[in-house]
PDB file of C-alpha atoms in Angstrom:
ATOM      1  CA  MET A  24      97.253-117.778  88.264  1.00 40.00           C
ATOM      2  CA  THR A  25      96.118-117.301  91.685  1.00 43.00           C
ATOM      3  CA  ALA A  26      92.616-119.204  92.874  1.00 44.00           C
ATOM      4  CA  ALA A  27      90.533-116.584  94.287  1.00 44.00           C
ATOM      5  CA  PRO A  28      89.651-117.103  98.306  1.00 48.00           C
ATOM      6  CA  HIS A  29      86.611-118.722  98.947  1.00 46.00           C
ATOM      7  CA  LEU A  30      83.539-117.304 100.489  1.00 38.00           C
ATOM      8  CA  SER A  31      83.776-118.893 104.283  1.00 48.00           C
ATOM      9  CA  GLU A  32      88.110-117.382 103.760  1.00 50.00           C
ATOM     10  CA  LEU A  33      86.382-114.249 103.080  1.00 51.00           C
ATOM     11  CA  ALA A  34      84.504-114.832 106.017  1.00 56.00           C
ATOM     12  CA  VAL A  35      87.606-115.567 108.489  1.00 57.00           C
ATOM     13  CA  PHE A  36      89.685-112.726 106.970  1.00 63.00           C
ATOM     14  CA  ASP A  37      86.480-110.046 107.755  1.00 65.00           C
ATOM     15  CA  HIS A  38      86.487-111.559 111.696  1.00 70.00           C
ATOM     16  CA  LEU A  39      90.207-111.246 111.683  1.00 76.00           C
ATOM     17  CA  LEU A  40      89.940-107.893 110.452  1.00 73.00           C
ATOM     18  CA  GLY A  41      87.833-107.248 113.381  1.00 70.00           C
ATOM     19  CA  ARG A  42      89.985-108.149 116.298  1.00 79.00           C
ATOM     20  CA  ASP A  43      92.811-106.508 117.744  1.00 70.00           C
ATOM     21  CA  ASP A  44      93.660-109.560 120.075  1.00 73.00           C
ATOM     22  CA  LEU A  45      95.597-111.859 117.225  1.00 82.00           C
ATOM     23  CA  THR A  46      98.333-113.606 118.001  1.00 86.00           C
ATOM     24  CA  VAL A  47     101.066-115.309 115.450  1.00 85.00           C
ATOM     25  CA  ASP A  48      99.073-118.431 116.133  1.00 84.00           C
ATOM     26  CA  ASP A  49      95.570-117.101 114.815  1.00 81.00           C
ATOM     27  CA  ILE A  50      96.896-116.110 111.363  1.00 78.00           C
ATOM     28  CA  ALA A  51      99.036-118.849 110.899  1.00 78.00           C
ATOM     29  CA  ASP A  52      96.656-120.954 108.329  1.00 72.00           C
ATOM     30  CA  LEU A  53      96.264-117.378 106.423  1.00 74.00           C
ATOM     31  CA  PRO A  54      97.747-118.153 102.564  1.00 70.00           C
ATOM     32  CA  GLU A  55     101.112-117.738 102.307  1.00 67.00           C
ATOM     33  CA  ASP A  56     100.391-115.489  99.078  1.00 67.00           C
ATOM     34  CA  LEU A  57      98.388-113.002 100.725  1.00 70.00           C
ATOM     35  CA  ARG A  58      99.963-109.392 101.653  1.00 74.00           C
ATOM     36  CA  TYR A  59      99.090-109.001 105.463  1.00 76.00           C
ATOM     37  CA  GLU A  60     101.171-108.295 108.910  1.00 83.00           C
ATOM     38  CA  LEU A  61     100.549-108.419 112.010  1.00 85.00           C
ATOM     39  CA  ILE A  62     101.120-104.954 114.105  1.00 86.00           C
ATOM     40  CA  ASP A  63     100.043-105.060 117.507  1.00 87.00           C
ATOM     41  CA  GLY A  64      97.359-108.020 117.304  1.00 85.00           C
ATOM     42  CA  ARG A  65      95.956-106.529 114.683  1.00 85.00           C
ATOM     43  CA  LEU A  66      96.362-108.138 110.761  1.00 82.00           C
ATOM     44  CA  ALA A  67      97.271-105.129 108.392  1.00 80.00           C
ATOM     45  CA  LEU A  68      96.453-106.396 104.347  1.00 77.00           C
ATOM     46  CA  SER A  69      98.730-104.512 102.008  1.00 71.00           C
ATOM     47  CA  PRO A  70      97.892-103.455  98.433  1.00 66.00           C
ATOM     48  CA  HIS A  71     101.471-104.977  95.881  1.00 71.00           C
ATOM     49  CA  VAL A  72     104.131-103.134  95.831  1.00 75.00           C
ATOM     50  CA  LEU A  73     104.789-100.442  92.216  1.00 81.00           C
ATOM     51  CA  PRO A  74     107.997-102.066  90.321  1.00 85.00           C
ATOM     52  CA  ILE A  75     110.249 -99.722  91.107  1.00 88.00           C
ATOM     53  CA  HIS A  76     109.628-100.453  94.883  1.00 89.00           C
ATOM     54  CA  LYS A  77     110.723-104.650  93.777  1.00 91.00           C
ATOM     55  CA  GLN A  78     113.164-103.145  91.412  1.00 92.00           C
ATOM     56  CA  ILE A  79     115.217-101.744  94.183  1.00 94.00           C
ATOM     57  CA  ALA A  80     114.663-104.894  96.829  1.00 95.00           C
ATOM     58  CA  LEU A  81     116.104-106.733  94.016  1.00 96.00           C
ATOM     59  CA  GLU A  82     119.164-104.168  93.853  1.00 95.00           C
ATOM     60  CA  ILE A  83     120.014-104.234  97.061  1.00 97.00           C
ATOM     61  CA  GLY A  84     119.773-108.312  97.103  1.00 97.00           C
ATOM     62  CA  TYR A  85     121.755-108.360  94.219  1.00 97.00           C
ATOM     63  CA  ALA A  86     124.414-105.664  96.201  1.00 97.00           C
ATOM     64  CA  LEU A  87     124.460-107.871  99.231  1.00 98.00           C
ATOM     65  CA  ASP A  88     124.522-111.397  97.453  1.00 97.00           C
ATOM     66  CA  LYS A  89     128.542-110.226  96.373  1.00 96.00           C
ATOM     67  CA  ARG A  90     129.598-111.600  99.736  1.00 96.00           C
ATOM     68  CA  CYS A  91     127.237-112.975 100.992  1.00 97.00           C
ATOM     69  CA  PRO A  92     128.806-115.851 103.574  1.00 96.00           C
ATOM     70  CA  ASP A  93     127.310-119.151 103.262  1.00 95.00           C
ATOM     71  CA  GLY A  94     125.290-119.344 106.606  1.00 96.00           C
ATOM     72  CA  ILE A  95     123.115-116.796 105.494  1.00 97.00           C
ATOM     73  CA  LEU A  96     120.099-116.186 102.788  1.00 97.00           C
ATOM     74  CA  ILE A  97     118.879-113.329 101.474  1.00 97.00           C
ATOM     75  CA  ASN A  98     114.690-113.110 101.151  1.00 95.00           C
ATOM     76  CA  MET A  99     112.373-110.468 100.061  1.00 92.00           C
ATOM     77  CA  GLU A 100     109.494-109.913 102.132  1.00 84.00           C
ATOM     78  CA  GLN A 101     109.662-112.924 104.422  1.00 90.00           C
ATOM     79  CA  ALA A 102     107.446-112.781 107.642  1.00 90.00           C
ATOM     80  CA  VAL A 103     109.679-112.025 110.832  1.00 95.00           C
ATOM     81  CA  LEU A 104     107.994-113.455 113.644  1.00 94.00           C
ATOM     82  CA  LEU A 105     109.066-110.081 117.066  1.00 95.00           C
ATOM     83  CA  ASP A 106     106.693-111.174 119.535  1.00 92.00           C
ATOM     84  CA  GLU A 107     103.594-113.035 119.773  1.00 93.00           C
ATOM     85  CA  TYR A 108     101.533-109.794 118.536  1.00 92.00           C
ATOM     86  CA  ASN A 109     103.955-108.859 115.990  1.00 93.00           C
ATOM     87  CA  GLU A 110     104.921-110.182 112.408  1.00 92.00           C
ATOM     88  CA  LEU A 111     106.458-108.280 109.771  1.00 92.00           C
ATOM     89  CA  ARG A 112     107.423-108.167 106.802  1.00 91.00           C
ATOM     90  CA  PRO A 113     110.827-106.331 105.817  1.00 93.00           C
ATOM     91  CA  ASP A 114     111.069-106.058 102.108  1.00 93.00           C
ATOM     92  CA  VAL A 115     114.212-107.641 102.150  1.00 96.00           C
ATOM     93  CA  VAL A 116     115.242-109.839 104.985  1.00 97.00           C
ATOM     94  CA  LEU A 117     118.798-111.825 105.888  1.00 98.00           C
ATOM     95  CA  VAL A 118     118.345-115.022 107.393  1.00 97.00           C
ATOM     96  CA  ARG A 119     120.391-117.379 109.117  1.00 97.00           C
ATOM     97  CA  VAL A 120     119.859-121.025 107.317  1.00 96.00           C
ATOM     98  CA  GLU A 121     119.285-122.764 110.221  1.00 95.00           C
ATOM     99  CA  ALA A 122     115.943-120.957 110.120  1.00 92.00           C
ATOM    100  CA  ALA A 123     115.219-121.946 106.460  1.00 88.00           C
ATOM    101  CA  LEU A 124     112.665-124.767 107.225  1.00 88.00           C
ATOM    102  CA  GLY A 125     111.031-123.357 110.465  1.00 82.00           C
ATOM    103  CA  PRO A 126     109.140-119.400 110.993  1.00 89.00           C
ATOM    104  CA  VAL A 127     112.030-117.452 111.288  1.00 94.00           C
ATOM    105  CA  LYS A 128     112.130-115.110 114.493  1.00 96.00           C
ATOM    106  CA  SER A 129     113.986-111.933 115.041  1.00 96.00           C
ATOM    107  CA  SER A 130     116.905-114.018 116.711  1.00 96.00           C
ATOM    108  CA  ASP A 131     117.643-115.520 113.011  1.00 97.00           C
ATOM    109  CA  VAL A 132     117.803-111.829 111.650  1.00 98.00           C
ATOM    110  CA  PRO A 133     120.752-110.061 111.223  1.00 97.00           C
ATOM    111  CA  LEU A 134     119.441-107.354 109.070  1.00 98.00           C
ATOM    112  CA  VAL A 135     116.012-106.066 107.885  1.00 97.00           C
ATOM    113  CA  VAL A 136     115.883-103.515 104.962  1.00 96.00           C
ATOM    114  CA  GLU A 137     112.279-101.363 104.974  1.00 94.00           C
ATOM    115  CA  ILE A 138     111.963 -99.399 101.318  1.00 93.00           C
ATOM    116  CA  ILE A 139     109.459 -96.199 101.947  1.00 88.00           C
ATOM    117  CA  PRO A 140     107.056 -97.097  98.544  1.00 74.00           C
ATOM    118  CA  GLU A 141     105.500 -94.550  96.264  1.00 52.00           C
ATOM    119  CA  ILE A 142     102.339 -96.379  97.711  1.00 44.00           C
ATOM    120  CA  LEU A 143     102.604 -96.625 101.139  1.00 45.00           C
ATOM    121  CA  LYS A 144     102.368-100.241 102.747  1.00 46.00           C
ATOM    122  CA  ARG A 145     102.293 -98.497 106.037  1.00 47.00           C
ATOM    123  CA  SER A 146     104.442 -95.266 107.818  1.00 51.00           C
ATOM    124  CA  MET A 147     108.004 -96.260 108.430  1.00 55.00           C
ATOM    125  CA  ASP A 148     107.928 -94.621 111.923  1.00 62.00           C
ATOM    126  CA  VAL A 149     109.857 -94.555 114.778  1.00 69.00           C
ATOM    127  CA  ASP A 150     107.463 -97.195 116.654  1.00 82.00           C
ATOM    128  CA  THR A 151     107.979 -99.785 113.623  1.00 87.00           C
ATOM    129  CA  LEU A 152     111.906 -99.154 114.326  1.00 91.00           C
ATOM    130  CA  LYS A 153     110.891 -99.197 117.569  1.00 92.00           C
ATOM    131  CA  LYS A 154     109.584-102.934 117.212  1.00 94.00           C
ATOM    132  CA  TYR A 155     112.630-104.191 115.332  1.00 96.00           C
ATOM    133  CA  ALA A 156     114.913-102.899 118.155  1.00 96.00           C
ATOM    134  CA  ASP A 157     113.196-104.082 120.884  1.00 95.00           C
ATOM    135  CA  ALA A 158     113.108-107.799 119.008  1.00 96.00           C
ATOM    136  CA  GLY A 159     117.204-107.000 118.811  1.00 96.00           C
ATOM    137  CA  ILE A 160     117.529-107.211 115.456  1.00 97.00           C
ATOM    138  CA  PRO A 161     121.206-105.952 115.032  1.00 97.00           C
ATOM    139  CA  SER A 162     120.377-103.851 112.346  1.00 97.00           C
ATOM    140  CA  CYS A 163     117.798-101.653 110.012  1.00 96.00           C
ATOM    141  CA  TRP A 164     118.318 -99.956 106.491  1.00 97.00           C
ATOM    142  CA  VAL A 165     115.484 -97.525 105.491  1.00 95.00           C
ATOM    143  CA  VAL A 166     115.257 -96.511 101.824  1.00 95.00           C
ATOM    144  CA  ASP A 167     112.992 -93.655 101.369  1.00 93.00           C
ATOM    145  CA  LEU A 168     111.318 -93.369  97.377  1.00 91.00           C
ATOM    146  CA  LEU A 169     109.173 -90.243  98.081  1.00 88.00           C
ATOM    147  CA  ALA A 170     112.577 -88.554  99.130  1.00 90.00           C
ATOM    148  CA  PRO A 171     113.274 -85.807  96.022  1.00 93.00           C
ATOM    149  CA  ARG A 172     116.509 -87.694  95.883  1.00 96.00           C
ATOM    150  CA  VAL A 173     116.101 -91.465  96.949  1.00 96.00           C
ATOM    151  CA  THR A 174     117.937 -91.053 100.102  1.00 96.00           C
ATOM    152  CA  PHE A 175     119.776 -94.524 102.085  1.00 97.00           C
ATOM    153  CA  THR A 176     119.487 -94.355 105.849  1.00 95.00           C
ATOM    154  CA  GLN A 177     121.308 -96.907 107.978  1.00 97.00           C
ATOM    155  CA  PHE A 178     120.639 -98.014 111.612  1.00 96.00           C
ATOM    156  CA  LEU A 179     122.565 -99.979 114.214  1.00 97.00           C
ATOM    157  CA  LEU A 180     121.530-101.544 117.537  1.00 96.00           C
ATOM    158  CA  GLY A 181     122.880 -99.731 120.076  1.00 93.00           C
ATOM    159  CA  PRO A 182     124.569-101.142 123.450  1.00 89.00           C
ATOM    160  CA  GLU A 183     121.314 -99.541 125.138  1.00 85.00           C
ATOM    161  CA  GLY A 184     119.397-101.473 123.361  1.00 85.00           C
ATOM    162  CA  GLY A 185     117.888 -98.895 120.691  1.00 92.00           C
ATOM    163  CA  TYR A 186     118.648 -97.991 117.274  1.00 94.00           C
ATOM    164  CA  ARG A 187     121.166 -95.530 116.629  1.00 95.00           C
ATOM    165  CA  GLN A 188     121.466 -93.740 113.103  1.00 95.00           C
ATOM    166  CA  VAL A 189     124.729 -93.945 111.680  1.00 96.00           C
ATOM    167  CA  MET A 190     124.631 -92.609 108.513  1.00 95.00           C
ATOM    168  CA  GLN A 191     121.887 -91.377 105.918  1.00 96.00           C
ATOM    169  CA  THR A 192     123.104 -90.204 102.753  1.00 97.00           C
ATOM    170  CA  ASP A 193     122.178 -89.504  98.815  1.00 98.00           C
ATOM    171  CA  ARG A 194     124.968 -90.568  97.546  1.00 98.00           C
ATOM    172  CA  GLU A 195     126.947 -94.122  96.294  1.00 98.00           C
ATOM    173  CA  VAL A 196     127.794 -95.993  99.963  1.00 98.00           C
ATOM    174  CA  THR A 197     129.903 -98.867 100.476  1.00 97.00           C
ATOM    175  CA  VAL A 198     128.117 -99.925 104.219  1.00 97.00           C
ATOM    176  CA  ASP A 199     130.386-102.570 106.258  1.00 96.00           C
ATOM    177  CA  LEU A 200     127.654-104.313 108.206  1.00 94.00           C
ATOM    178  CA  PRO A 201     126.521-106.517 108.046  1.00 95.00           C
ATOM    179  CA  TRP A 202     129.339-107.225 105.932  1.00 97.00           C
ATOM    180  CA  GLN A 203     131.011-105.185 102.966  1.00 97.00           C
ATOM    181  CA  ALA A 204     128.310-104.028 100.088  1.00 97.00           C
ATOM    182  CA  THR A 205     128.524-100.826  97.697  1.00 97.00           C
ATOM    183  CA  LEU A 206     124.447 -99.301  96.991  1.00 98.00           C
ATOM    184  CA  ASP A 207     124.012 -97.106  94.089  1.00 97.00           C
ATOM    185  CA  VAL A 208     121.858 -94.682  95.932  1.00 98.00           C
ATOM    186  CA  PRO A 209     122.427 -91.827  93.174  1.00 98.00           C
ATOM    187  CA  ALA A 210     121.755 -94.799  90.755  1.00 96.00           C
ATOM    188  CA  TRP A 211     117.920 -95.690  92.401  1.00 96.00           C
ATOM    189  CA  THR A 212     116.832 -91.885  91.906  1.00 96.00           C
ATOM    190  CA  ARG A 213     117.790 -92.069  88.001  1.00 95.00           C
ATOM    191  CA  ARG A 214     115.600 -95.072  87.692  1.00 93.00           C
ATOM    192  CA  ARG A 215     112.793 -93.526  89.589  1.00 92.00           C
ATOM    193  CA  ASP A 216     112.524 -90.504  87.976  1.00 93.00           C
ATOM    194  CA  ARG A 217     113.022 -92.096  84.578  1.00 92.00           C
ATOM    195  CA  ILE A 218     110.223 -94.431  85.532  1.00 89.00           C
ATOM    196  CA  ARG A 219     107.901 -91.326  86.972  1.00 87.00           C
ATOM    197  CA  ALA A 220     108.462 -89.651  83.548  1.00 90.00           C
ATOM    198  CA  VAL A 221     107.421 -91.982  80.998  1.00 90.00           C
ATOM    199  CA  ALA A 222     104.589 -94.363  82.778  1.00 81.00           C
ATOM    200  CA  ARG A 223     101.118 -93.991  82.234  1.00 79.00           C
ATOM    201  CA  PRO A 224      98.775 -92.290  84.762  1.00 73.00           C
ATOM    202  CA  ASP A 225      96.694 -94.464  87.257  1.00 65.00           C
ATOM    203  CA  VAL A 226      92.996 -94.818  85.678  1.00 47.00           C
TER     204      VAL A 226
END
């Protein structure tokens, strides 16, 4: 069980939430279990995602793990330092082992995976992709849980520095980068729809 923040900590949160000039140094001492991101100097707190979101993130991790090389770790919601004013937490992150004991920089990350959830933690828009591309992360996957059928989109960093979309599908797919992995996208749709059919409504 996580202890509730002390009153003085809450006051610090309120102070940080009201600023738009924060750097990664300003938020370095925030509790590790607090779900937040630093976006253009603003602290953004995020609600906990739904179980289906977490399940699909785990399945992506399992698919990648089957052929994962020894020099790479697969993490969930790992904070990635993009620059002084931006620290994001993609749903799945590949991290080079050299960064295992310190802050994870964009240069340590060959792939990030963002899942557009049923409850949005933030919009997965062009600006977010641009941040990853500008930071030099070679590849980004986007999984859209809001589409009629769950879709998988693969972006790769182009020679000019921006991302280019190389694939979008709602079918089972095998990708070759960063290594070969098979993703059963239709199974994600079936699982999401079964959960929607039986889950009790939020009250």
